[in-house]
Tab-separated table of C-alpha atoms and ligand atoms in Angstrom:
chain	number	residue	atom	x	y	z
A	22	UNK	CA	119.465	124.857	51.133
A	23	UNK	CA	122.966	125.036	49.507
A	24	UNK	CA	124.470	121.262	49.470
A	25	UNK	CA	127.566	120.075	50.829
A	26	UNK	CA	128.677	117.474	48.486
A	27	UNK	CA	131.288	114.078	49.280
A	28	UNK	CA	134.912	115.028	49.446
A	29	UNK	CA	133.984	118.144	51.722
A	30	UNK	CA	134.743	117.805	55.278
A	31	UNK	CA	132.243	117.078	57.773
A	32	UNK	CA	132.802	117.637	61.721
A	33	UNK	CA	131.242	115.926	64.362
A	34	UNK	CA	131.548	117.279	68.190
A	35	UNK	CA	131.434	114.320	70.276
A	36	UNK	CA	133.662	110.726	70.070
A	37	UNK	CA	131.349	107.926	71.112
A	38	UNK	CA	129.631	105.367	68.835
A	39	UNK	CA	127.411	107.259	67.475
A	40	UNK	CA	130.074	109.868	66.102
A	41	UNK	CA	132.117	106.924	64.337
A	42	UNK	CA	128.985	105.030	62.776
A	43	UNK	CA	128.211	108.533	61.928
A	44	UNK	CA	132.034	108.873	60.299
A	45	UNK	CA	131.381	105.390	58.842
A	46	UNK	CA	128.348	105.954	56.751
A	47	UNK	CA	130.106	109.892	55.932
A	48	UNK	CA	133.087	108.081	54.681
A	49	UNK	CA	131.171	105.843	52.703
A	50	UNK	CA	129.512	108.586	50.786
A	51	UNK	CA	133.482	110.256	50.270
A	52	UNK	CA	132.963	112.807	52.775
A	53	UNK	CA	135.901	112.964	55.232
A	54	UNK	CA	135.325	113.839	59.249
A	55	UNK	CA	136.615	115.715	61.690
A	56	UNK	CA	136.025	114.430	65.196
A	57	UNK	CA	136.345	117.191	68.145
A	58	UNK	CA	136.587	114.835	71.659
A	59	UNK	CA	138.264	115.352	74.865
A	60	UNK	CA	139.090	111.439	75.515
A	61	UNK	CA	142.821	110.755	73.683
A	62	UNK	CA	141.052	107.129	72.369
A	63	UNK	CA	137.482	107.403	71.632
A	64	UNK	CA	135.329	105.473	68.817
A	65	UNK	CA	134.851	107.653	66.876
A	66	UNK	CA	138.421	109.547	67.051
A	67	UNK	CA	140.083	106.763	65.920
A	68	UNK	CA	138.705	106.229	62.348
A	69	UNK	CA	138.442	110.043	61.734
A	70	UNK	CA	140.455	111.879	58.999
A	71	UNK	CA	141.516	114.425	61.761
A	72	UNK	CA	140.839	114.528	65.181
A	73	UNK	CA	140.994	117.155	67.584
A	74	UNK	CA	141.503	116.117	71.530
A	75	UNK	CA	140.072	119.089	73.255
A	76	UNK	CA	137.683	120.166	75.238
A	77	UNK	CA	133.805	121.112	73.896
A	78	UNK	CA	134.428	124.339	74.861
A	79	UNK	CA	137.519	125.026	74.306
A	80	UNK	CA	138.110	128.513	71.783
A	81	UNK	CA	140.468	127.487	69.573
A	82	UNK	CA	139.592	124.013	69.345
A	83	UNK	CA	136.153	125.117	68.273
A	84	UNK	CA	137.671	127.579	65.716
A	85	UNK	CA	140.191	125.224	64.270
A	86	UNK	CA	137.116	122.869	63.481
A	87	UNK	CA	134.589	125.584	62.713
A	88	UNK	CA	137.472	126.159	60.053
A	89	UNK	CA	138.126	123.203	58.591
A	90	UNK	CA	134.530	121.902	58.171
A	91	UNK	CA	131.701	122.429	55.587
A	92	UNK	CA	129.288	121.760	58.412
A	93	UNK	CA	129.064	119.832	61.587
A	94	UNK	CA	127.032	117.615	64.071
A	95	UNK	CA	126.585	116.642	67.171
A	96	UNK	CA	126.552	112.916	68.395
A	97	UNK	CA	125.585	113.800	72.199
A	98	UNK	CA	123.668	116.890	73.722
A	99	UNK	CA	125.486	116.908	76.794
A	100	UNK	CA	127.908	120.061	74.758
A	101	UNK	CA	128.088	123.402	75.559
A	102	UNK	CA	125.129	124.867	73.406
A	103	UNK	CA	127.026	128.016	73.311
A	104	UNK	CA	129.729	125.939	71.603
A	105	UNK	CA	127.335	124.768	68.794
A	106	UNK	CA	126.473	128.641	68.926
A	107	UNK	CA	130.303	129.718	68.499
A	108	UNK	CA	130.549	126.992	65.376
A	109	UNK	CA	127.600	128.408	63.651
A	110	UNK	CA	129.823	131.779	63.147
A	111	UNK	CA	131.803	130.007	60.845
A	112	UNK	CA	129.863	126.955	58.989
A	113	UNK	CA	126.312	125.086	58.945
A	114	UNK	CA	125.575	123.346	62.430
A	115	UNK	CA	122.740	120.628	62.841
A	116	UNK	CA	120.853	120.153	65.273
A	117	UNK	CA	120.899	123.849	65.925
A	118	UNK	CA	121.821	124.979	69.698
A	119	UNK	CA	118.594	126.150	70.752
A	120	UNK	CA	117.449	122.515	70.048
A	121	UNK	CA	120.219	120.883	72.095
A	122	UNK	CA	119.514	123.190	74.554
A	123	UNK	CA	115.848	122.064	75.424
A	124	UNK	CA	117.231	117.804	74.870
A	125	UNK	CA	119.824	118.598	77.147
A	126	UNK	CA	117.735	119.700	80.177
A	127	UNK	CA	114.712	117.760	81.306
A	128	UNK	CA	113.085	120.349	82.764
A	129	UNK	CA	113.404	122.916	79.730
A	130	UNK	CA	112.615	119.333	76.847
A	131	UNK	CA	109.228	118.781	79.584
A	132	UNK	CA	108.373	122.124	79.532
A	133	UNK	CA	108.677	122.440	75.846
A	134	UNK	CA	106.879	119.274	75.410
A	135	UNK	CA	103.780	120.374	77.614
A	136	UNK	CA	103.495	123.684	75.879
A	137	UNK	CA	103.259	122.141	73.030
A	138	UNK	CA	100.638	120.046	73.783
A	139	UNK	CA	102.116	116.310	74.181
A	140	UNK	CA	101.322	114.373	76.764
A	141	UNK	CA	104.192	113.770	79.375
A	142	UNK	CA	104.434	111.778	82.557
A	143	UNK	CA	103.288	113.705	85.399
A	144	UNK	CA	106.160	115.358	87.169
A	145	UNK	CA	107.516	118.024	90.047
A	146	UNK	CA	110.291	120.132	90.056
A	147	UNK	CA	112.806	120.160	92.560
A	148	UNK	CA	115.191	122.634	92.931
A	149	UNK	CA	116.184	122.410	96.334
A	150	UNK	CA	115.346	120.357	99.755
A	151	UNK	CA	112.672	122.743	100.709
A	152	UNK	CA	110.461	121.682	97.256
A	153	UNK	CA	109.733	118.224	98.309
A	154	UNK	CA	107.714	119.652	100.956
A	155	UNK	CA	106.461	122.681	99.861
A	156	UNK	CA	104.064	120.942	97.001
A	157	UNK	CA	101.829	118.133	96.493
A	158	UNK	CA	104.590	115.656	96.521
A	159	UNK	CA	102.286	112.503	97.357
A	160	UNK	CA	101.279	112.833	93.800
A	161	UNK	CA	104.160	112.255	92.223
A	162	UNK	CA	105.036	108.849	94.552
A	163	UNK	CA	106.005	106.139	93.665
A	164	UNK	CA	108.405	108.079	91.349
A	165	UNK	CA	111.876	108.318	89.827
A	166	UNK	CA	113.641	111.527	90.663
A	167	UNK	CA	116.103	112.660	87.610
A	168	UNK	CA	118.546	114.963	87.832
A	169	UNK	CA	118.094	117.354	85.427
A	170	UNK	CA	121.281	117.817	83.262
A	171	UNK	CA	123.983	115.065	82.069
A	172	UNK	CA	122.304	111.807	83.032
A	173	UNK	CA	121.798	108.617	80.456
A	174	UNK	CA	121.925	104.835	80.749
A	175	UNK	CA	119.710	104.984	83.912
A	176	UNK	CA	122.517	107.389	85.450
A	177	UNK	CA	121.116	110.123	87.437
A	178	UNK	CA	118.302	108.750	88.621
A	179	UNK	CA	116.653	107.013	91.334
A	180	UNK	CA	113.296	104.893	92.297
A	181	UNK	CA	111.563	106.315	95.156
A	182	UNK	CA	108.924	104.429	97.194
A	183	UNK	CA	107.699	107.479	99.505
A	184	UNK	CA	109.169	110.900	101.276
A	185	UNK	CA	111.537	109.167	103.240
A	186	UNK	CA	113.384	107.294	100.102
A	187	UNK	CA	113.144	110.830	98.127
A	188	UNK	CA	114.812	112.848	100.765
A	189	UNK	CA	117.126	110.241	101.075
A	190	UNK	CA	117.761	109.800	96.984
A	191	UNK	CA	117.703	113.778	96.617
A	192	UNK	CA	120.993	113.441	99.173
A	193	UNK	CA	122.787	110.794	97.475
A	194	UNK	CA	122.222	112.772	93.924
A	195	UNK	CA	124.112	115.920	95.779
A	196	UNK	CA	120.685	118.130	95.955
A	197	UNK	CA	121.219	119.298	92.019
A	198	UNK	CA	118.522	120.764	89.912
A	199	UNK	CA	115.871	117.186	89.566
A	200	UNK	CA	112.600	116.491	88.423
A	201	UNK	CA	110.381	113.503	90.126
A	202	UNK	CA	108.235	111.705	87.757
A	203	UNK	CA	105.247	109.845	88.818
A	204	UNK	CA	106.446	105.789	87.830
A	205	UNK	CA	104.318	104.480	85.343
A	206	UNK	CA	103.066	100.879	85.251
A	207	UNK	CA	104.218	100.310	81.261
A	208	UNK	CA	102.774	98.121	79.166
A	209	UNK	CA	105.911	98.619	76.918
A	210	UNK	CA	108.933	100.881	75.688
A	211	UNK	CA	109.080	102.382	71.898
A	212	UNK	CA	111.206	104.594	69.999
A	213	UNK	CA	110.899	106.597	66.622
A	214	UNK	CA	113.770	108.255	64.872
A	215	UNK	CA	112.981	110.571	62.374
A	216	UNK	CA	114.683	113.019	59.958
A	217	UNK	CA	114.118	116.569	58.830
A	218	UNK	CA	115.994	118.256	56.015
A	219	UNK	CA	116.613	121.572	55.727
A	220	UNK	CA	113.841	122.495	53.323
A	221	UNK	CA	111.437	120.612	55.863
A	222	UNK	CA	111.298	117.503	54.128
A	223	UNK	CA	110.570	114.790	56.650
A	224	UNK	CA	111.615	110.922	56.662
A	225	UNK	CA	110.534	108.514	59.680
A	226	UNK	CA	111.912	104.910	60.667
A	227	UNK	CA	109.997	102.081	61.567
A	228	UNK	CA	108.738	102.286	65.598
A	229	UNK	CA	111.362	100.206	67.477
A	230	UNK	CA	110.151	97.957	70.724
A	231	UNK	CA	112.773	98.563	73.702
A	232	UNK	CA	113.088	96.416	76.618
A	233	UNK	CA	115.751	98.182	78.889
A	234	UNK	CA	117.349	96.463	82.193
A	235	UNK	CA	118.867	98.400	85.095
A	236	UNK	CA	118.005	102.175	83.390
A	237	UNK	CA	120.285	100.837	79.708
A	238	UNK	CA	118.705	99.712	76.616
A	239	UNK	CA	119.067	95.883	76.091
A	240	UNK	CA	117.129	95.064	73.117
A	241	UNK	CA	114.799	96.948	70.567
A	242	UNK	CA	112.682	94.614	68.255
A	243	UNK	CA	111.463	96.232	65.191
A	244	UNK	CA	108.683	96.610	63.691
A	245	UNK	CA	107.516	96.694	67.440
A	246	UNK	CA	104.780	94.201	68.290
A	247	UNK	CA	101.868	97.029	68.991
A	248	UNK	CA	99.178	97.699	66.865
A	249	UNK	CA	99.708	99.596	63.500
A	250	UNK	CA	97.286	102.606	64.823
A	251	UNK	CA	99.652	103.235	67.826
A	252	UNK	CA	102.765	102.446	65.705
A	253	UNK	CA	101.406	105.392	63.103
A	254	UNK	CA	100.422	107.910	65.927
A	255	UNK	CA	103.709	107.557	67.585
A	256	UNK	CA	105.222	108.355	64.139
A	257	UNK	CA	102.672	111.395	63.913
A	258	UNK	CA	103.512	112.768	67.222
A	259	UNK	CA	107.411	112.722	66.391
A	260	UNK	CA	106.919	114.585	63.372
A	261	UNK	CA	105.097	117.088	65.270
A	262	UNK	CA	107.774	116.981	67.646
A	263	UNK	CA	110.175	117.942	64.998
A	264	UNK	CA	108.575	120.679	63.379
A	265	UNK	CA	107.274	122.293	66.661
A	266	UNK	CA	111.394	122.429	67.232
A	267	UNK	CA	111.915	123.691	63.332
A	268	UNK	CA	114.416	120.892	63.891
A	269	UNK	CA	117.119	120.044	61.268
A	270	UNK	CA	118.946	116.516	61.566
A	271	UNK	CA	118.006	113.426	62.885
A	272	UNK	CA	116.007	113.073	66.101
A	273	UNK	CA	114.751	110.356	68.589
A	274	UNK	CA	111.511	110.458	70.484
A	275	UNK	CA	111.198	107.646	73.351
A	276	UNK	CA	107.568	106.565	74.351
A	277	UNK	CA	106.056	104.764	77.241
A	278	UNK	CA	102.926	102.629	75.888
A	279	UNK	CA	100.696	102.229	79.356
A	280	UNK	CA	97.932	99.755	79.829
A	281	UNK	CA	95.610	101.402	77.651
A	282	UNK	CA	97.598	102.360	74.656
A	283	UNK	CA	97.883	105.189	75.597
A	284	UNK	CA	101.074	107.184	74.415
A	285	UNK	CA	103.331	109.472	76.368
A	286	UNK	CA	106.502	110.710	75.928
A	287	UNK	CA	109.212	109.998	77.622
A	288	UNK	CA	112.512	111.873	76.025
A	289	UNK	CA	113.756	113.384	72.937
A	290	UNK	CA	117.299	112.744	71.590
A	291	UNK	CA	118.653	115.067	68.999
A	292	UNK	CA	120.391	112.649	67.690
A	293	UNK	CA	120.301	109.006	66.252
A	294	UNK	CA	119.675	106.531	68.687
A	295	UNK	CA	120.689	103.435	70.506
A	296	UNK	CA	117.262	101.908	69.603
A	297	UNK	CA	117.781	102.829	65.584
A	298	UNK	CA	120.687	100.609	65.182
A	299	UNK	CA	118.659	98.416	63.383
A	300	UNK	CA	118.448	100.621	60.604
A	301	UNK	CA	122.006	100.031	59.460
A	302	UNK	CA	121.179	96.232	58.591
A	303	UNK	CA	117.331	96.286	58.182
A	304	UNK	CA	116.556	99.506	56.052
A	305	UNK	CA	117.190	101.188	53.001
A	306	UNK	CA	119.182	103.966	54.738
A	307	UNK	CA	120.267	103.889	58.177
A	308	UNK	CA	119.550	106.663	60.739
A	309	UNK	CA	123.521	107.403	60.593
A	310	UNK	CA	123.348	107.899	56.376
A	311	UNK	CA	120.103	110.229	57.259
A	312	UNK	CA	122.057	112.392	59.423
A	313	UNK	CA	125.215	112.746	56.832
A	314	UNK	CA	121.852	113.648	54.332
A	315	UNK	CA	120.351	116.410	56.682
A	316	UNK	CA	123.375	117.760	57.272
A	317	UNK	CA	124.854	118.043	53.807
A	318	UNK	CA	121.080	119.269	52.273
A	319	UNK	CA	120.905	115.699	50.000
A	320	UNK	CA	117.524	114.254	49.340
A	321	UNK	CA	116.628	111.880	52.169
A	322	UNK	CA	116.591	108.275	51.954
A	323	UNK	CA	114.372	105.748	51.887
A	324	UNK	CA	113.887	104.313	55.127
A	325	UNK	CA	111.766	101.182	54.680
A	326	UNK	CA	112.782	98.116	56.259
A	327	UNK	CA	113.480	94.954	53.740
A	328	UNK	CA	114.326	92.397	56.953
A	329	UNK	CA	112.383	92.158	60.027
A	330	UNK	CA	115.331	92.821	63.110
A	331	UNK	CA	116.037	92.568	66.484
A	332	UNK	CA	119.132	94.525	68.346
A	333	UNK	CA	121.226	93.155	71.282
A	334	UNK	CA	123.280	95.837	73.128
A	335	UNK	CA	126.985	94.227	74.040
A	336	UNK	CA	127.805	95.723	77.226
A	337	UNK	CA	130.824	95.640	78.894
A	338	UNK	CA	129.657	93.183	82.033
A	339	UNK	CA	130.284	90.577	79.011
A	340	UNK	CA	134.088	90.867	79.104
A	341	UNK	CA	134.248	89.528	82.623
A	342	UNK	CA	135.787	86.634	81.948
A	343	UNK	CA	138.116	88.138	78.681
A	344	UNK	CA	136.651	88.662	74.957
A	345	UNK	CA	133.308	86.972	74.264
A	346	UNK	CA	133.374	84.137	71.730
A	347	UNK	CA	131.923	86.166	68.621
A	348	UNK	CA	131.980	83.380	67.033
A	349	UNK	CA	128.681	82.776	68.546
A	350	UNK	CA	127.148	85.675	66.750
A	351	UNK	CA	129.265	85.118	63.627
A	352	UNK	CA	128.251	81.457	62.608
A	353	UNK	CA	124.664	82.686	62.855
A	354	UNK	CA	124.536	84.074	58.688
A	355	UNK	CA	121.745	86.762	59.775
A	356	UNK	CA	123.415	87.997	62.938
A	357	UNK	CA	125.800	91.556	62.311
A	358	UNK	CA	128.208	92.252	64.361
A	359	UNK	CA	129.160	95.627	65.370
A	360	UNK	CA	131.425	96.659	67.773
A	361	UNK	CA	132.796	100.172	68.712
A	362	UNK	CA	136.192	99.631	69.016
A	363	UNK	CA	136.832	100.555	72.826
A	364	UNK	CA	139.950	99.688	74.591
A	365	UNK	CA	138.434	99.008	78.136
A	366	UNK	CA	135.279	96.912	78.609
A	367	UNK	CA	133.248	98.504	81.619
A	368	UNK	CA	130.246	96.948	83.866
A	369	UNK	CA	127.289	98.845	81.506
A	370	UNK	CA	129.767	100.321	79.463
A	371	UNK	CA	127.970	99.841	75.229
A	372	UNK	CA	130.748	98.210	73.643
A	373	UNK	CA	128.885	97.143	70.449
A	374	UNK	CA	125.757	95.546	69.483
A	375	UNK	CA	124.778	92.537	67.170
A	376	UNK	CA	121.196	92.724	64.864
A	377	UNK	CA	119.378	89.746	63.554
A	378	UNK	CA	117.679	89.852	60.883
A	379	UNK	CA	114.913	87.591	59.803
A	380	UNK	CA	111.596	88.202	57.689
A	381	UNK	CA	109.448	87.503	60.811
A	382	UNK	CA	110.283	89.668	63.544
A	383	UNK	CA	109.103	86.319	66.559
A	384	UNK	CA	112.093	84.265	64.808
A	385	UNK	CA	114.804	87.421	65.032
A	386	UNK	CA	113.710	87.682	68.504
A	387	UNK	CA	114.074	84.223	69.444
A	388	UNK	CA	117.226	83.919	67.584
A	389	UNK	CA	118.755	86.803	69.204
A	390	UNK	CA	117.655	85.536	72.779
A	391	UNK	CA	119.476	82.431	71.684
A	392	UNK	CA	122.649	84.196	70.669
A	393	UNK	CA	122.553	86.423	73.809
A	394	UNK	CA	122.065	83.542	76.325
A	395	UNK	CA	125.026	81.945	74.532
A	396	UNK	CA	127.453	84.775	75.072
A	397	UNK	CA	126.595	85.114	78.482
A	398	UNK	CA	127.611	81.952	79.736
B	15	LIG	N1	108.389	107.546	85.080
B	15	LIG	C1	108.804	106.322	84.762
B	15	LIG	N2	107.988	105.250	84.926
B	15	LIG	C2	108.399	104.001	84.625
B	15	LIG	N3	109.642	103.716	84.114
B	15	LIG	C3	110.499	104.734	83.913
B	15	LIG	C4	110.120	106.092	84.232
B	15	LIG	N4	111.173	106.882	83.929
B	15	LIG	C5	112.142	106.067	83.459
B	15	LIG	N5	111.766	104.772	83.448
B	15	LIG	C6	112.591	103.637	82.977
B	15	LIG	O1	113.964	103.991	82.988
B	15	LIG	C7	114.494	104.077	81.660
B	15	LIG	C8	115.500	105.207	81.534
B	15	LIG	O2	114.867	106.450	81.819
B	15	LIG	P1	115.107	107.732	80.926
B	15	LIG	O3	114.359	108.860	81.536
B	15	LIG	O4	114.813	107.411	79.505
B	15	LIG	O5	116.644	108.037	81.177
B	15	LIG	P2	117.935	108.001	80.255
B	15	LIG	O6	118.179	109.431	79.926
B	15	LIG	O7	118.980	107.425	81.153
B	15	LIG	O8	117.612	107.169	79.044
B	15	LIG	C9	113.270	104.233	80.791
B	15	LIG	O9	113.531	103.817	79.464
B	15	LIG	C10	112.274	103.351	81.533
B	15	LIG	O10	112.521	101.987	81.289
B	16	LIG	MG1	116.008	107.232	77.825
């Protein structure tokens, strides 16, 4: 695979965090980045060398940047795959659209999932009213019903108890395309992020422990506290997850760990994730320098972890009462501070995160419990 080296330009579709810590660990290899965003002010739009305020699909947007770039990315799947589709006309584009397409739609990333053999939650397909009586819909309760297309954070989705609470729930969504999963009784939450180059090579982070609150990722300790079999066969299965997809780029596969150990997943994300932002402080090479890597064709990085770490989500319910004191995080000398640079703090809006580092992962996570509690008084 031909490489892109650093002074070429590099676009990224998409504004949010992840595009600008993306842009961030570009610019600190001397690439320079192109953001394409519809928002005016986003993250990632405001520390790009050019940014273009359009639409995802619109034609000339997606020329002028398909012009100007060596190759691009994607930071979110919720894009027009037939934009990524356009852009690979005129210049390299990874994750590829087919890809996107399957993360972007639960019911195609299940489907894919099952056919290839992992094991999934149990789930139904609704497509309309009539399917929550015309199958065995008692199987699936208790449940969460998911719309099928744009949710995240939690959004898009409801907890049913029975019938009566899905037909109810099914309303409220607006009837779109959904699946109902079964809920699972979870004995925890973990995440892998891993990497594949073009020429196949693979690279895989150390397994992350979520603990999520309303739907939104709160706080991922890493290494994650589960044994070091379960910890290797997640990594196996999201290997296997990436080469089923002939993926190129950086990808995250979420896991539910039930009473047993056993492992099933939950969601792919072809991108890095909230739950590898660890990586910047507490490994060789962070998920974000992995992606400028796979993208460009450079060797991958190393991506052991030197520091135990634990990472706190800063959402916008903090700013209730004005800017937190970050002096809180600041005076602690193993606490990093990140924070995405958005103008308007919103109830379960991610604003930023902090990550503590610490060579036993018990004392990061009591020290970042510490710090947290602190802020939010
Ligand atoms: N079937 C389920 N059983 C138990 N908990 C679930 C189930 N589905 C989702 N959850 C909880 O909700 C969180 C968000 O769900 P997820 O499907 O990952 O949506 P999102 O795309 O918003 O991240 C999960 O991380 C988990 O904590
Ligand atoms: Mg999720």
């Amino acid at each position: 695979m031909m490489r892109i080296m650093p002074g070429a330009m590099l676009g990224v579709v998409g504004g949010g965090q992840l595009g600008r810590m993306f842009a961030q660990a570009a610019q600190q290899m001397g690439y320079l980045v192109t953001v394409l965003d519809p928002a005016v002010d986003s993250p990632a739009g405001r520390i790009a060398n050019d940014f273009i305020c359009e639409d995802y699909a619109d034609q000339a947007a997606l020329e002028k940047l398909g012009s100007q770039c060596a190759a691009i990315t994607t930071e979110f799947e919720n894009i027009p795959a037939d934009s990524l589709r356009k852009l690979a006309h005129s210049c390299r584009v990874s994750p590829d659209a087919d890809s996107i397409a399957i993360a972007q739609n639960r019911i195609l990333e299940k489907q894919f999932l099952v056919n290839s053999g992992f094991a999934v939650v149990s789930f139904a397909i609704i497509e309309q009213h009539e399917d929550i009586f015309t199958q065995d819909i008692a199987h699936f309760l208790p449940g969460i019903v998911k719309v099928s297309q744009f949710g995240y954070d939690g959004k898009g989705q409801k907890s049913v108890a029975d019938q009566a609470q899905l037909i109810a729930a099914y309303a409220q969504l607006g009837h779109p395309v959904c699946v109902l999963e079964k809920f699972m009784p979870l004995k925890c939450e973990i995440s892998v992020v891993v990497a594949r180059g073009g020429d196949g090579d693979i690279s895989i982070f150390p397994v992350s422990e979520n603990q999520h609150v309303n739907g939104i990722l709160d706080i991922s300790i890493v290494p994650a506290r589960i044994p070091q079999q379960l910890a290797q066969q997640a990594q196996t299965i999201a290997c296997q997850v990436v080469e089923r997809l002939n993926y190129q780029g950086v990808l995250c596969v979420e896991f539910f760990v039930l009473k047993d150990n056993e492992l099933l997943i939950n969601e792919i994300a072809p991108r890095p994730h909230n739950s590898g932002h660890f990586s910047i402080n507490a490994c060789i090479t962070s998920q974000f320098e992995q992606q400028v890597r796979t993208l460009c064709g450079l060797p991958l990085g190393e991506t052991a972890q030197h520091s135990a770490a634990v990472m706190v989500n800063l959402l916008g319910d903090l700013w209730q009462h004005g800017e937190p004191n970050w002096n809180l995080v600041l005076r602690h000398p193993a606490a990093k501070l990140h924070l995405y640079g958005k103008a308007e703090a919103r109830p379960g809006r991610k604003m930023g995160h902090f990550t503590v580092l610490n060579a036993s992962v018990d004392v990061a996570l009591q020290q970042a419990i510490h710090i947290k509690k602190q802020l939010e008084h």
